Amino acid sequence: MQPGWLVRLLLGFSLLVSALGISQREQFDEQLTLKSLRDGKVASKFSFTTILKGTSPRDPRSLGTDDVSQHYTVFPLALGQILREYAVTELHLSLNAGRWNYDRWGYPEESGVGTGAELWTWMGDGAQSSLDERWRGLRNALAGLFCASLGSLDEQRTTSPARSFLPEGHLPDWGIPHQIRHASLPSENVCTENLTPFLKLLPCKSLSGIASLLNPHRLFDADWHGMSVHVLWREDHGVEIRLTFQTISDPLRLSSGRKQDWSFRTLFDRTIEKACPVAHSSRVVVTLPTSKAYAIEPDPSSVLSGLAIFDITDSIKPLDVGLRFAGDFHYRKRHNVFRKLYGSSQAHGRLSVKLINHQAEPLRVVYLETMPWLIQFLLHTLKIHVDGVRNDGAISEVTYIPAVPHARPATFQCVLSIPPGAVVDLTMDVAKSFLRYTEHPPDAQRGWDLPPAVFTLIEANQTDFAKAGHRLYTSTLLVDLATPDFSMPYNVIIFTCSLIAFLFGSVFNLLTRKFVSSNPDTRYFIDFHHYFAMEGKRHVAFFSDGTSDFEGNKGRTVSVAK
């Protein structure tokens, strides 16, 4: 018998026990969803879900004591430690670049598509440390984990809009209230330095499975891309972490033949070489066209309700799924949202929000504005028009929390009722704050980024494109505040430095320069740059005319440098 048989036996037994432990307590699933859009673009969604079965979030009242030991195998340890450290019940983080076009692309599968960074959490109250202290620590911990500027989501950007951001999971019944904290940073975008720690949270990293398609050169070249992290607690399952990455790719731009056909190779410049060995399920789901002829390669494992499903474990490797079709897709408009901030004055402006309902049913939405203290709402100027006619009954349940300068943003929330096929126009005057010169950013002339508004559907027909509780994000705004002329300090500094240099140089020259007296009647003066020497006790000098003969200069007095 070979001498290493015992080691191999023990190693195989440990791997078997580990696999059984994974199947019993932890479950990892991955899925890639692909959908062709009306304008020829392709929506891709990478979803990685890890469930920690039979567990619950940490009770905040136990933060003062030692936590129960947690042993993770495929569950991301770095993120799990942060959740336990700050007793987070539910967490949602998104980093997006670009503006989601609802008119052309429809509703995304992940609602958090607002431009920039957005973080909101539900946490139980009742710990020794205040909820705001835990919120601050959570922001800083996530900033270090994902290499993002989440530490800038301070109290000046934090709000508590409980109605617009309802819990997506369950909240434990601990006998203590839960509170929400929400903040957004529109100037923060997702890039490669955020994708790298994102991939490190996956059990197979980017070495196998659908994560191997996450090619940063293609992901960040897309028309729109976003990354998100979701942490939920489901009473029947346990703690769930869902990591997602969404893109909107343009095959027309990437294809030299100007065709709408696409494949893994054209979209991501990669194929799936092997499946993730620890994944409970690994699938690719393609939404098939309904009105045009198409051809899909290779043959899917199954077709269900217009969805072609590929099981990566059983598929032939390398796997390169492709779809070819002729013509364009039909797409019907649903809702349109437009938001502007206009006005030529740097002290006042007007906020305008327009909503268009293209459906045959009435629509009710929760309208949320979280505006930094730089912009102050003037509620007495609030007006709402429906199809050009003043209609104050279209707005209800208005709540407003005014801003506190240098401390808290303003929160405006209301319910809008939009009749079928109608256009609702809401306007409100705003006042722009006058900042101290030390409060301006380095690029002060560019302006200030304002977060997007959020519309939450509370009554909609139950279809695949509009669900109750679905959120719509508007584009961000750029506001121009009164800005001082920062070139004047520069001019003053340059002028002062020049004057000091002139005075200092003159005084320094007078104090250090050596002056030699001479007879004003002398026609010839010593050129002090010329060489002179001593010849015995007699001075030999070189005059300015080049002669050195004293005989030829009898009767004249010269000065000789000693």
Coordinates of C-alpha atoms in Angstrom, one line a residue:
M1 CA 0.0 0.0 0.0
Q2 CA 1.4 3.5 -0.9
P3 CA 2.6 5.5 2.1
G4 CA 0.4 8.6 1.4
W5 CA -2.9 6.7 1.5
L6 CA -3.8 7.8 5.0
V7 CA -3.3 11.5 4.2
R8 CA -5.4 11.3 1.1
L9 CA -8.1 9.4 3.0
L10 CA -8.2 12.0 5.8
L11 CA -8.3 14.8 3.2
G12 CA -11.1 13.2 1.3
F13 CA -13.1 12.7 4.5
S14 CA -12.6 16.3 5.5
L15 CA -13.8 17.5 2.1
L16 CA -16.8 15.3 2.4
V17 CA -17.7 16.6 5.8
S18 CA -17.2 20.2 4.6
A19 CA -19.5 19.6 1.6
L20 CA -22.2 18.1 3.9
G21 CA -21.8 21.1 6.2
I22 CA -22.3 23.5 3.3
S23 CA -25.4 21.7 2.1
Q24 CA -26.9 21.7 5.6
R25 CA -26.2 25.2 6.9
E26 CA -25.0 27.3 3.9
Q27 CA -26.3 27.5 0.4
F28 CA -24.7 29.4 -2.5
D29 CA -26.6 30.0 -5.8
E30 CA -25.6 32.0 -8.9
Q31 CA -27.6 33.1 -11.9
L32 CA -27.1 35.2 -14.9
T33 CA -30.1 36.8 -16.5
L34 CA -30.0 38.2 -20.1
K35 CA -32.7 40.1 -21.8
S36 CA -32.8 41.9 -25.2
L37 CA -34.3 45.3 -25.1
R38 CA -36.4 47.4 -27.5
D39 CA -33.5 49.5 -28.8
G40 CA -31.2 46.6 -29.4
K41 CA -29.3 46.8 -26.2
V42 CA -29.0 43.8 -23.8
A43 CA -29.6 43.9 -20.1
S44 CA -27.4 41.6 -18.0
K45 CA -27.8 40.8 -14.3
F46 CA -25.3 38.7 -12.3
S47 CA -26.8 37.5 -9.1
F48 CA -24.9 35.6 -6.3
T49 CA -27.1 34.5 -3.4
T50 CA -25.7 33.0 -0.2
I51 CA -28.2 31.8 2.5
L52 CA -27.1 31.1 6.1
K53 CA -29.8 28.8 7.2
G54 CA -31.2 28.8 10.7
T55 CA -29.7 32.1 11.8
S56 CA -31.0 35.5 12.7
P57 CA -29.6 39.0 12.9
R58 CA -27.9 40.0 16.1
D59 CA -30.0 41.6 18.8
P60 CA -28.6 45.1 19.4
R61 CA -29.1 44.7 23.1
S62 CA -26.3 42.2 23.1
L63 CA -23.7 44.5 21.6
G64 CA -22.2 45.1 25.1
T65 CA -21.3 41.4 25.5
D66 CA -19.3 38.9 23.5
D67 CA -21.0 37.7 20.3
V68 CA -21.7 34.1 19.6
S69 CA -19.0 32.5 17.5
Q70 CA -19.8 32.4 13.8
H71 CA -18.3 29.8 11.4
Y72 CA -18.6 30.5 7.7
T73 CA -17.6 28.4 4.8
V74 CA -19.1 30.1 1.7
F75 CA -20.8 33.0 3.5
P76 CA -18.5 36.1 3.1
L77 CA -16.7 36.5 6.4
A78 CA -15.7 40.2 5.9
L79 CA -19.3 41.3 5.4
G80 CA -20.6 38.9 8.1
Q81 CA -18.4 40.4 10.7
I82 CA -19.6 44.0 9.9
L83 CA -23.2 42.9 10.1
R84 CA -22.7 41.3 13.5
E85 CA -20.5 44.2 14.8
Y86 CA -23.2 46.8 14.3
A87 CA -26.3 44.6 14.6
V88 CA -27.7 45.3 11.2
T89 CA -31.0 43.6 10.4
E90 CA -31.3 44.7 6.7
L91 CA -28.8 46.4 4.4
H92 CA -28.9 47.7 0.9
L93 CA -25.9 49.3 -0.9
S94 CA -25.8 50.3 -4.5
L95 CA -23.0 51.9 -6.7
N96 CA -24.2 52.9 -10.1
A97 CA -22.7 54.8 -13.1
G98 CA -25.1 56.4 -15.6
R99 CA -28.7 57.2 -15.8
W100 CA -31.3 54.4 -16.1
N101 CA -33.6 55.0 -19.1
Y102 CA -37.0 53.8 -18.0
D103 CA -38.6 54.7 -21.3
R104 CA -36.4 52.4 -23.4
W105 CA -35.2 49.8 -20.9
G106 CA -38.3 49.4 -18.7
Y107 CA -38.1 48.6 -15.1
P108 CA -34.9 47.0 -13.8
E109 CA -34.9 43.8 -11.8
E110 CA -33.0 45.6 -9.0
S111 CA -34.8 48.8 -8.0
G112 CA -31.7 50.6 -6.8
V113 CA -30.5 52.2 -10.0
G114 CA -30.1 55.8 -8.8
T115 CA -26.9 57.5 -10.0
G116 CA -24.0 57.3 -7.6
A117 CA -23.9 55.6 -4.2
E118 CA -27.0 54.8 -2.1
L119 CA -27.1 53.1 1.3
W120 CA -30.0 52.4 3.5
T121 CA -30.5 50.0 6.4
W122 CA -33.0 48.9 9.0
M123 CA -31.5 48.5 12.5
G124 CA -33.1 47.7 15.8
D125 CA -32.9 50.4 18.5
G126 CA -32.1 49.7 22.1
A127 CA -28.3 49.1 22.1
Q128 CA -25.9 50.8 24.6
S129 CA -24.5 52.9 21.7
S130 CA -27.0 55.1 19.8
L131 CA -28.3 54.1 16.4
D132 CA -26.6 57.0 14.8
E133 CA -23.2 55.9 16.2
R134 CA -23.8 52.4 14.7
W135 CA -24.8 54.0 11.5
R136 CA -21.6 56.0 11.4
G137 CA -19.5 53.0 12.1
L138 CA -21.3 50.9 9.5
R139 CA -20.7 53.6 6.8
N140 CA -17.0 53.7 7.6
A141 CA -16.7 49.9 7.7
L142 CA -18.4 49.5 4.3
A143 CA -16.2 52.3 2.9
G144 CA -13.1 50.3 3.8
L145 CA -14.5 47.0 2.5
F146 CA -15.6 48.3 -0.9
C147 CA -13.0 51.1 -1.4
A148 CA -15.8 53.7 -1.8
S149 CA -16.3 57.1 -0.3
L150 CA -19.2 56.0 1.9
G151 CA -17.8 57.8 4.8
S152 CA -19.0 61.0 3.2
L153 CA -22.6 59.9 3.8
D154 CA -22.6 61.9 7.1
E155 CA -25.5 63.5 9.0
Q156 CA -25.9 66.2 6.4
R157 CA -27.0 63.5 3.9
T158 CA -28.8 61.1 6.2
T159 CA -32.6 60.8 6.4
S160 CA -35.3 58.3 7.6
P161 CA -37.9 57.9 4.8
A162 CA -39.6 54.8 6.2
R163 CA -42.5 54.9 3.7
S164 CA -40.4 55.0 0.5
F165 CA -38.0 52.2 1.6
L166 CA -40.0 49.4 3.2
P167 CA -38.2 46.3 4.5
E168 CA -37.8 43.7 1.7
G169 CA -37.3 41.0 4.3
H170 CA -38.6 40.3 7.8
L171 CA -37.8 42.3 10.9
P172 CA -37.3 40.2 14.1
D173 CA -39.8 40.6 16.9
W174 CA -37.5 41.6 19.7
G175 CA -39.9 43.9 21.4
I176 CA -37.9 47.0 20.3
P177 CA -38.6 49.4 17.4
H178 CA -36.6 49.3 14.1
Q179 CA -35.5 52.5 12.4
I180 CA -34.3 53.2 8.9
R181 CA -31.3 55.3 7.9
H182 CA -30.9 56.4 4.3
A183 CA -28.2 58.4 2.5
S184 CA -27.0 58.9 -1.1
L185 CA -24.0 60.4 -2.7
P186 CA -24.7 61.2 -6.4
S187 CA -21.0 62.0 -7.3
E188 CA -19.7 58.5 -6.3
N189 CA -19.5 56.0 -9.2
V190 CA -18.6 52.3 -9.4
C191 CA -15.2 51.5 -10.9
T192 CA -12.6 48.7 -10.9
E193 CA -11.5 49.4 -7.3
N194 CA -15.0 48.5 -6.2
L195 CA -15.3 45.4 -8.3
T196 CA -12.2 43.8 -6.9
P197 CA -13.5 43.6 -3.3
F198 CA -16.9 42.6 -4.7
L199 CA -15.3 39.5 -6.3
K200 CA -13.4 38.6 -3.2
L201 CA -16.8 38.1 -1.4
L202 CA -17.7 35.2 -3.8
P203 CA -16.6 31.7 -2.8
C204 CA -15.2 31.0 -6.3
K205 CA -14.0 34.5 -6.9
S206 CA -13.8 35.1 -10.7
L207 CA -12.1 31.8 -11.4
S208 CA -15.1 29.7 -12.3
G209 CA -18.9 29.9 -12.7
I210 CA -20.7 32.9 -14.1
A211 CA -18.4 35.2 -12.2
S212 CA -15.7 34.4 -14.7
L213 CA -17.7 36.5 -17.2
L214 CA -17.1 39.6 -15.1
N215 CA -14.6 41.2 -17.4
P216 CA -14.0 44.8 -16.1
H217 CA -12.9 46.0 -19.6
R218 CA -16.4 45.2 -20.9
L219 CA -18.4 45.9 -17.8
F220 CA -17.3 49.5 -17.4
D221 CA -17.6 50.0 -21.2
A222 CA -21.3 49.4 -21.0
D223 CA -23.9 52.2 -21.4
W224 CA -25.0 51.7 -17.8
H225 CA -23.5 49.5 -15.0
G226 CA -24.2 49.1 -11.3
M227 CA -23.2 47.0 -8.4
S228 CA -25.3 46.3 -5.3
V229 CA -25.3 44.4 -2.0
H230 CA -28.4 43.2 -0.3
V231 CA -28.7 41.6 3.2
L232 CA -32.1 40.3 4.3
W233 CA -33.5 38.1 7.0
R234 CA -36.2 35.6 6.0
E235 CA -37.9 34.0 8.9
D236 CA -38.3 30.7 7.2
H237 CA -34.8 30.5 5.7
G238 CA -32.3 32.6 7.5
V239 CA -29.9 35.4 6.7
E240 CA -29.6 36.0 2.9
I241 CA -26.8 38.0 1.2
R242 CA -27.4 38.8 -2.5
L243 CA -24.6 40.3 -4.5
T244 CA -25.6 41.6 -8.0
F245 CA -24.0 43.4 -10.9
Q246 CA -26.2 44.9 -13.7
T247 CA -25.1 46.2 -17.1
I248 CA -26.7 47.6 -20.2
S249 CA -24.6 46.6 -23.2
D250 CA -24.9 47.7 -26.8
P251 CA -24.2 44.9 -29.3
L252 CA -24.7 47.4 -32.2
R253 CA -21.7 49.4 -31.0
L254 CA -19.5 46.4 -30.2
S255 CA -20.4 44.5 -33.4
S256 CA -18.6 45.5 -36.6
G257 CA -21.5 44.1 -38.6
R258 CA -24.1 46.4 -36.9
K259 CA -26.3 43.5 -35.9
Q260 CA -28.4 43.0 -32.8
D261 CA -27.0 39.5 -32.3
W262 CA -25.1 38.9 -29.1
S263 CA -23.2 36.1 -27.3
F264 CA -21.0 35.8 -24.2
R265 CA -18.0 36.4 -26.5
T266 CA -19.4 39.7 -27.9
L267 CA -20.8 41.0 -24.6
F268 CA -18.1 40.0 -22.1
D269 CA -15.2 38.8 -24.3
R270 CA -15.2 35.6 -22.3
T271 CA -16.9 32.2 -22.0
I272 CA -17.7 29.9 -19.1
E273 CA -14.9 27.3 -18.9
K274 CA -16.1 25.5 -15.7
A275 CA -18.8 25.6 -13.1
C276 CA -18.3 26.8 -9.5
P277 CA -17.8 23.6 -7.5
V278 CA -19.5 24.9 -4.3
A279 CA -22.6 26.3 -6.0
H280 CA -25.9 24.6 -5.2
S281 CA -27.2 25.8 -8.5
S282 CA -25.6 27.7 -11.4
R283 CA -27.9 28.9 -14.2
V284 CA -28.0 31.2 -17.2
V285 CA -31.5 32.5 -18.0
V286 CA -32.3 34.1 -21.3
T287 CA -35.5 35.9 -22.0
L288 CA -36.7 34.8 -25.5
P289 CA -38.3 37.2 -28.0
T290 CA -42.0 36.9 -28.4
S291 CA -42.8 38.7 -31.7
K292 CA -39.7 37.9 -33.9
A293 CA -38.0 34.8 -35.1
Y294 CA -34.9 33.9 -33.3
A295 CA -32.2 31.3 -33.0
I296 CA -30.4 30.5 -29.7
E297 CA -27.2 28.5 -29.4
P298 CA -26.5 26.0 -27.9
D299 CA -29.7 24.2 -27.1
P300 CA -31.0 25.2 -23.6
S301 CA -31.4 22.7 -20.8
S302 CA -35.1 23.6 -20.6
V303 CA -37.6 26.3 -21.8
L304 CA -40.2 27.5 -19.4
S305 CA -42.6 30.4 -19.8
G306 CA -40.5 32.1 -22.5
L307 CA -37.3 31.6 -20.6
A308 CA -34.4 29.5 -21.9
I309 CA -32.5 28.0 -18.9
F310 CA -29.0 26.7 -19.1
D311 CA -27.6 24.5 -16.3
I312 CA -23.9 25.3 -16.3
T313 CA -23.1 22.1 -14.4
D314 CA -24.5 19.9 -17.2
S315 CA -23.7 22.1 -20.2
I316 CA -20.8 21.5 -22.5
K317 CA -17.8 23.6 -21.8
P318 CA -16.8 26.1 -22.8
L319 CA -20.3 27.6 -22.7
D320 CA -21.0 30.5 -25.0
V321 CA -24.7 31.3 -25.1
G322 CA -25.8 33.4 -28.1
L323 CA -29.0 34.8 -29.5
R324 CA -29.7 35.8 -33.1
F325 CA -32.9 37.4 -34.2
A326 CA -34.2 39.7 -37.0
G327 CA -36.0 43.0 -36.6
D328 CA -36.7 45.0 -33.4
F329 CA -38.7 44.4 -30.3
H330 CA -42.0 46.1 -29.6
Y331 CA -42.0 48.2 -26.4
R332 CA -44.9 50.1 -24.9
K333 CA -44.2 53.2 -22.8
R334 CA -45.3 53.0 -19.2
H335 CA -44.3 56.0 -17.2
N336 CA -42.1 59.0 -17.8
V337 CA -40.5 61.1 -15.1
F338 CA -38.8 64.4 -15.7
R339 CA -37.1 66.6 -13.1
K340 CA -35.5 70.0 -13.5
L341 CA -34.1 72.8 -11.4
Y342 CA -34.0 76.1 -13.3
G343 CA -33.6 79.8 -12.7
S344 CA -30.9 82.3 -13.6
S345 CA -30.5 83.6 -10.1
Q346 CA -27.9 82.2 -7.7
A347 CA -30.1 82.9 -4.7
H348 CA -33.5 81.4 -5.9
G349 CA -34.7 78.8 -8.3
R350 CA -37.7 76.6 -9.1
L351 CA -38.0 72.8 -8.9
S352 CA -40.2 71.2 -11.6
V353 CA -41.2 67.5 -11.6
K354 CA -43.3 66.1 -14.5
L355 CA -44.9 62.6 -14.5
I356 CA -46.6 61.1 -17.5
N357 CA -48.9 58.0 -17.1
H358 CA -49.2 56.1 -20.3
Q359 CA -51.3 53.4 -18.9
A360 CA -55.1 53.0 -18.9
E361 CA -55.3 52.7 -15.1
P362 CA -54.8 55.4 -12.5
L363 CA -51.5 55.5 -10.7
R364 CA -50.5 56.5 -7.1
V365 CA -46.9 57.0 -6.2
V366 CA -45.0 58.2 -3.1
Y367 CA -42.8 61.1 -4.1
L368 CA -39.6 61.6 -2.0
E369 CA -37.1 64.4 -2.1
T370 CA -34.1 64.4 0.1
M371 CA -32.3 67.7 -0.5
P372 CA -29.1 68.9 1.2
W373 CA -29.4 71.9 3.4
L374 CA -27.9 73.9 0.5
I375 CA -31.4 74.0 -1.1
Q376 CA -34.4 75.1 1.0
F377 CA -37.9 74.3 -0.1
L378 CA -40.5 77.1 -0.1
L379 CA -43.7 75.0 0.6
H380 CA -46.1 77.9 0.2
T381 CA -45.2 78.1 -3.5
L382 CA -46.1 74.4 -4.1
K383 CA -48.4 74.0 -7.1
I384 CA -49.6 70.9 -8.9
H385 CA -51.3 70.8 -12.3
V386 CA -53.0 67.9 -14.1
D387 CA -53.1 68.3 -17.9
G388 CA -52.4 72.0 -17.4
V389 CA -55.3 72.5 -14.9
R390 CA -54.6 73.4 -11.3
N391 CA -55.6 70.4 -9.2
D392 CA -54.6 70.5 -5.5
G393 CA -56.5 67.2 -4.9
A394 CA -53.9 65.3 -6.8
I395 CA -51.5 65.6 -3.8
S396 CA -52.0 64.2 -0.4
E397 CA -50.3 63.1 2.8
V398 CA -47.6 65.7 2.6
T399 CA -44.8 65.4 5.2
Y400 CA -41.9 67.8 5.4
I401 CA -38.9 67.8 7.7
P402 CA -37.0 71.0 7.3
A403 CA -33.2 71.1 6.9
V404 CA -30.8 72.1 9.6
P405 CA -27.9 74.1 8.2
H406 CA -24.6 72.2 8.4
A407 CA -26.4 69.3 10.2
R408 CA -29.4 67.7 8.4
P409 CA -30.9 67.6 4.9
A410 CA -34.5 68.4 4.1
T411 CA -37.1 65.5 3.6
F412 CA -40.2 66.2 1.5
Q413 CA -42.6 63.3 1.0
C414 CA -46.1 63.2 -0.5
V415 CA -48.5 60.9 -2.4
L416 CA -49.4 61.8 -6.0
S417 CA -52.5 60.6 -7.8
I418 CA -52.1 60.4 -11.6
P419 CA -55.1 59.7 -13.7
P420 CA -54.8 57.4 -16.7
G421 CA -53.1 59.0 -19.7
A422 CA -52.6 62.3 -17.7
V423 CA -49.6 64.5 -17.2
V424 CA -48.9 65.8 -13.7
D425 CA -46.7 68.8 -13.3
L426 CA -45.5 69.8 -9.8
T427 CA -43.5 73.0 -9.2
M428 CA -42.0 74.6 -6.1
D429 CA -39.7 77.5 -5.5
V430 CA -36.4 76.9 -3.7
A431 CA -33.9 79.1 -2.0
K432 CA -30.2 78.6 -2.4
S433 CA -27.9 79.0 0.6
F434 CA -25.0 81.4 0.7
L435 CA -21.9 79.4 1.7
R436 CA -18.8 80.4 3.5
Y437 CA -15.7 80.4 1.3
T438 CA -14.3 77.5 3.3
E439 CA -17.3 75.3 2.5
H440 CA -16.9 75.3 -1.2
P441 CA -15.3 72.2 -2.9
P442 CA -12.1 72.4 -4.8
D443 CA -14.0 72.6 -8.1
A444 CA -16.4 75.2 -6.9
Q445 CA -17.3 76.5 -10.4
R446 CA -18.6 73.1 -11.4
G447 CA -21.6 73.3 -8.9
W448 CA -23.1 70.9 -6.3
D449 CA -24.5 67.5 -7.1
L450 CA -28.1 66.9 -5.8
P451 CA -29.4 63.4 -5.2
P452 CA -32.2 61.9 -7.4
A453 CA -35.8 61.9 -6.4
V454 CA -37.5 58.6 -5.7
F455 CA -41.0 57.5 -6.8
T456 CA -42.4 54.4 -5.1
L457 CA -45.4 52.8 -6.8
I458 CA -48.1 52.0 -4.1
E459 CA -50.9 51.1 -6.5
A460 CA -50.3 49.6 -9.9
N461 CA -51.6 46.8 -12.0
Q462 CA -49.9 43.5 -11.1
T463 CA -47.7 42.9 -14.2
D464 CA -44.1 42.1 -14.7
F465 CA -43.2 45.7 -15.4
A466 CA -44.9 47.5 -12.5
K467 CA -45.1 46.1 -9.1
A468 CA -46.4 47.7 -5.9
G469 CA -43.4 49.0 -4.0
H470 CA -41.2 49.3 -7.1
R471 CA -39.0 52.4 -7.0
L472 CA -38.2 54.8 -9.9
Y473 CA -35.2 57.1 -9.7
T474 CA -34.8 60.4 -11.6
S475 CA -31.6 61.8 -12.8
T476 CA -29.3 63.8 -10.5
L477 CA -29.2 67.6 -10.7
L478 CA -26.4 70.1 -10.7
V479 CA -27.0 73.4 -8.8
D480 CA -25.0 76.6 -9.2
L481 CA -24.6 78.4 -5.9
A482 CA -23.1 81.9 -5.3
T483 CA -19.4 81.3 -5.7
P484 CA -16.7 83.8 -4.8
D485 CA -13.9 84.7 -7.2
F486 CA -11.2 82.3 -6.0
S487 CA -8.7 83.9 -8.4
M488 CA -8.5 87.1 -6.4
P489 CA -6.7 85.4 -3.4
Y490 CA -4.3 83.9 -6.0
N491 CA -3.6 87.4 -7.4
V492 CA -3.1 88.9 -4.0
I493 CA -0.7 86.1 -3.1
I494 CA 1.3 86.5 -6.3
F495 CA 1.4 90.3 -5.8
T496 CA 2.5 90.1 -2.2
C497 CA 5.2 87.5 -2.9
S498 CA 6.6 89.7 -5.7
L499 CA 6.7 92.7 -3.4
I500 CA 8.4 90.8 -0.6
A501 CA 10.9 89.3 -3.1
F502 CA 11.7 92.8 -4.4
L503 CA 12.2 94.4 -1.0
F504 CA 14.1 91.4 0.4
G505 CA 16.4 91.3 -2.6
S506 CA 17.2 95.0 -2.4
V507 CA 17.9 94.9 1.4
F508 CA 20.0 91.7 1.0
N509 CA 22.0 93.3 -1.8
L510 CA 22.7 96.4 0.3
L511 CA 23.8 94.3 3.3
T512 CA 26.1 91.9 1.5
R513 CA 27.5 93.8 -1.4
K514 CA 31.1 95.2 -1.1
F515 CA 31.7 98.8 -2.2
V516 CA 35.2 100.2 -3.2
S517 CA 35.8 103.9 -3.3
S518 CA 37.5 105.6 -6.3
N519 CA 38.7 109.1 -7.4
P520 CA 36.0 110.7 -9.5
D521 CA 38.8 112.4 -11.7
T522 CA 40.3 109.0 -12.6
R523 CA 39.6 108.1 -16.2
Y524 CA 40.6 104.5 -15.8
F525 CA 39.1 102.3 -13.2
I526 CA 40.1 98.9 -12.2
D527 CA 38.0 96.1 -13.8
F528 CA 37.4 94.0 -10.7
H529 CA 36.7 91.0 -12.8
H530 CA 40.2 91.1 -14.2
Y531 CA 43.1 89.3 -12.7
F532 CA 45.7 91.3 -10.8
A533 CA 48.8 90.0 -8.9
M534 CA 51.5 91.3 -6.5
E535 CA 55.0 91.7 -8.0
G536 CA 57.2 92.3 -4.9
K537 CA 55.9 95.4 -3.1
R538 CA 54.6 96.9 -6.3
H539 CA 51.0 96.7 -7.3
V540 CA 50.4 95.4 -10.8
A541 CA 46.9 96.0 -12.2
F542 CA 45.1 95.5 -15.4
F543 CA 43.1 98.6 -16.4
S544 CA 39.9 98.7 -18.3
D545 CA 41.7 99.5 -21.6
G546 CA 43.8 96.3 -21.3
T547 CA 47.1 98.0 -20.3
S548 CA 49.0 97.3 -17.2
D549 CA 51.8 99.9 -17.5
F550 CA 52.0 102.4 -14.7
E551 CA 54.5 104.5 -16.6
G552 CA 52.0 105.3 -19.2
N553 CA 49.6 106.5 -16.6
K554 CA 51.8 108.9 -14.6
G555 CA 50.0 111.6 -12.8
R556 CA 46.8 109.7 -12.4
T557 CA 45.5 108.1 -9.3
V558 CA 43.9 104.7 -9.5
S559 CA 42.3 102.4 -7.0
V560 CA 43.7 98.9 -6.7
A561 CA 41.8 96.2 -4.9
K562 CA 44.0 94.6 -2.2

